[in-house]
CSV table of C-alpha atoms in Angstrom, one decimal:
chain,number,residue,atom,x,y,z
A,1,VAL,CA,84.7,85.5,-119.7
A,2,GLN,CA,81.7,83.3,-119.3
A,3,LEU,CA,78.2,84.2,-118.2
A,4,GLN,CA,76.0,81.0,-117.6
A,5,ALA,CA,72.2,82.0,-117.2
A,6,SER,CA,70.0,79.4,-115.7
A,7,GLY,CA,66.5,79.2,-114.0
A,8,GLY,CA,64.2,79.7,-116.8
A,9,GLY,CA,61.2,77.3,-117.4
A,10,LEU,CA,57.5,77.0,-118.2
A,11,VAL,CA,55.3,78.6,-115.7
A,12,GLN,CA,51.6,79.8,-115.3
A,13,THR,CA,50.4,83.4,-115.1
A,14,GLY,CA,51.0,84.8,-111.7
A,15,ASP,CA,53.8,82.3,-110.8
A,16,SER,CA,57.4,83.4,-109.9
A,17,LEU,CA,60.8,82.4,-111.3
A,18,ARG,CA,64.2,83.2,-110.2
A,19,LEU,CA,67.0,83.4,-112.8
A,20,SER,CA,70.7,83.1,-111.9
A,21,CYS,CA,73.7,84.1,-113.8
A,22,LEU,CA,77.1,83.0,-112.8
A,23,ALA,CA,80.1,84.9,-114.0
A,24,SER,CA,83.6,83.8,-114.3
A,25,GLY,CA,86.8,85.1,-115.9
A,26,LEU,CA,86.1,88.7,-114.6
A,27,ARG,CA,86.3,90.7,-111.6
A,28,PHE,CA,82.6,90.6,-111.0
A,29,SER,CA,82.2,93.2,-108.2
A,30,LEU,CA,83.7,95.7,-110.8
A,31,TYR,CA,81.1,95.0,-113.6
A,32,THR,CA,77.6,96.3,-114.2
A,33,MET,CA,75.3,93.5,-114.7
A,34,GLY,CA,72.2,93.7,-116.9
A,35,TRP,CA,69.2,91.4,-117.7
A,36,PHE,CA,67.8,91.7,-121.1
A,37,ARG,CA,65.1,89.7,-122.9
A,38,GLN,CA,64.0,88.9,-126.5
A,39,ALA,CA,60.6,87.6,-127.5
A,40,PRO,CA,60.1,86.2,-130.9
A,41,GLY,CA,60.0,88.8,-133.4
A,42,ARG,CA,60.8,91.5,-131.2
A,43,GLU,CA,63.9,93.4,-130.4
A,44,ARG,CA,66.0,92.8,-127.4
A,45,GLU,CA,65.0,94.9,-124.4
A,46,LEU,CA,66.7,95.9,-121.1
A,47,VAL,CA,64.9,94.5,-118.1
A,48,ALA,CA,67.0,95.4,-115.1
A,49,THR,CA,70.5,96.6,-114.3
A,50,SER,CA,72.8,96.3,-111.2
A,51,PHE,CA,75.2,99.2,-111.3
A,52,TYR,CA,78.5,98.2,-109.5
A,53,ARG,CA,79.7,101.8,-108.7
A,54,THR,CA,76.7,103.3,-107.2
A,55,ARG,CA,75.1,100.0,-106.0
A,56,THR,CA,71.9,101.1,-107.5
A,57,THR,CA,69.4,99.5,-109.7
A,58,TYR,CA,67.2,100.1,-112.8
A,59,TYR,CA,64.1,98.7,-114.1
A,60,SER,CA,62.2,98.9,-117.2
A,61,ASN,CA,58.6,99.9,-116.8
A,62,SER,CA,57.4,96.4,-117.6
A,63,ALA,CA,59.5,95.0,-114.8
A,64,LYS,CA,59.2,97.7,-112.1
A,65,GLY,CA,57.3,96.5,-109.1
A,66,ARG,CA,57.4,92.8,-110.2
A,67,PHE,CA,61.2,91.9,-110.9
A,68,THR,CA,64.1,92.4,-108.6
A,69,ILE,CA,67.6,92.3,-109.6
A,70,SER,CA,70.3,91.3,-107.0
A,71,ARG,CA,73.8,90.4,-106.9
A,72,ASP,CA,76.1,88.3,-104.7
A,73,ASN,CA,79.5,89.6,-105.3
A,74,ALA,CA,81.1,86.8,-103.3
A,75,LYS,CA,79.5,84.3,-105.5
A,76,ASN,CA,80.0,86.1,-108.8
A,77,THR,CA,76.2,85.9,-109.3
A,78,VAL,CA,73.5,88.0,-110.5
A,79,PHE,CA,69.9,87.2,-109.9
A,80,LEU,CA,66.5,88.2,-111.3
A,81,GLN,CA,63.6,87.4,-109.2
A,82,MET,CA,60.3,87.6,-111.4
A,83,ASP,CA,57.0,87.6,-109.6
A,84,SER,CA,53.6,87.9,-111.0
A,85,LEU,CA,54.5,86.7,-114.2
A,86,ARG,CA,52.5,87.4,-117.3
A,87,PRO,CA,52.4,85.8,-120.9
A,88,GLU,CA,53.9,88.9,-122.3
A,89,ASP,CA,57.1,88.2,-120.1
A,90,THR,CA,57.7,85.2,-122.3
A,91,ALA,CA,61.0,85.5,-123.9
A,92,ILE,CA,64.7,84.4,-123.9
A,93,TYR,CA,66.4,86.1,-120.9
A,94,TYR,CA,70.0,87.0,-121.2
A,95,CYS,CA,72.5,88.2,-118.7
A,96,ALA,CA,75.2,90.8,-119.7
A,97,ALA,CA,78.3,92.3,-118.1
A,98,ASP,CA,80.1,95.5,-118.8
A,99,PRO,CA,83.0,97.1,-116.9
A,100,ARG,CA,81.7,100.6,-117.4
A,101,ALA,CA,79.7,102.3,-114.6
A,102,ARG,CA,76.8,103.1,-116.9
A,103,PRO,CA,76.7,101.3,-120.1
A,104,LEU,CA,74.2,102.5,-122.6
A,105,GLY,CA,71.3,100.5,-123.6
A,106,SER,CA,72.5,97.1,-124.8
A,107,ASP,CA,76.2,98.1,-125.3
A,108,TYR,CA,77.5,95.4,-123.0
A,109,GLU,CA,80.7,93.8,-123.5
A,110,TYR,CA,79.8,90.2,-122.5
A,111,TRP,CA,76.7,88.2,-122.9
A,112,GLY,CA,75.4,84.9,-121.7
A,113,GLN,CA,73.6,82.2,-123.7
A,114,GLY,CA,70.2,82.9,-122.4
A,115,THR,CA,67.4,81.0,-120.6
A,116,GLN,CA,63.9,80.5,-121.8
A,117,VAL,CA,61.0,81.8,-119.8
A,118,THR,CA,57.6,80.8,-121.1
A,119,VAL,CA,54.5,81.9,-119.2
A,120,SER,CA,51.3,80.2,-120.1
A,121,SER,CA,47.9,82.0,-119.7
């Protein structure tokens, strides 16, 4: 299984970015997909989840209203649209996949390599 995250970069406050995560080696439509982030000196945190079974989503409080997770099962890809970015969104963003309907916290089976997002003030 491979998860390839891309789309990070250096942007200014208020800008938008769209992250992508291409999955291979798994039956993508039967996996819950999550986006996590880790800032320097901080623990990894869950940002958003796409639950395959219920076709619902979850957002952390910091992401709610600004970020949107979506998936294209035909293209084995999950996206994270990030709008109104803030300096505190600066982190390495990781995508993750798990075959369970509702994985707990960061207990995901597969992880991508991460993509850096830097938001300047």
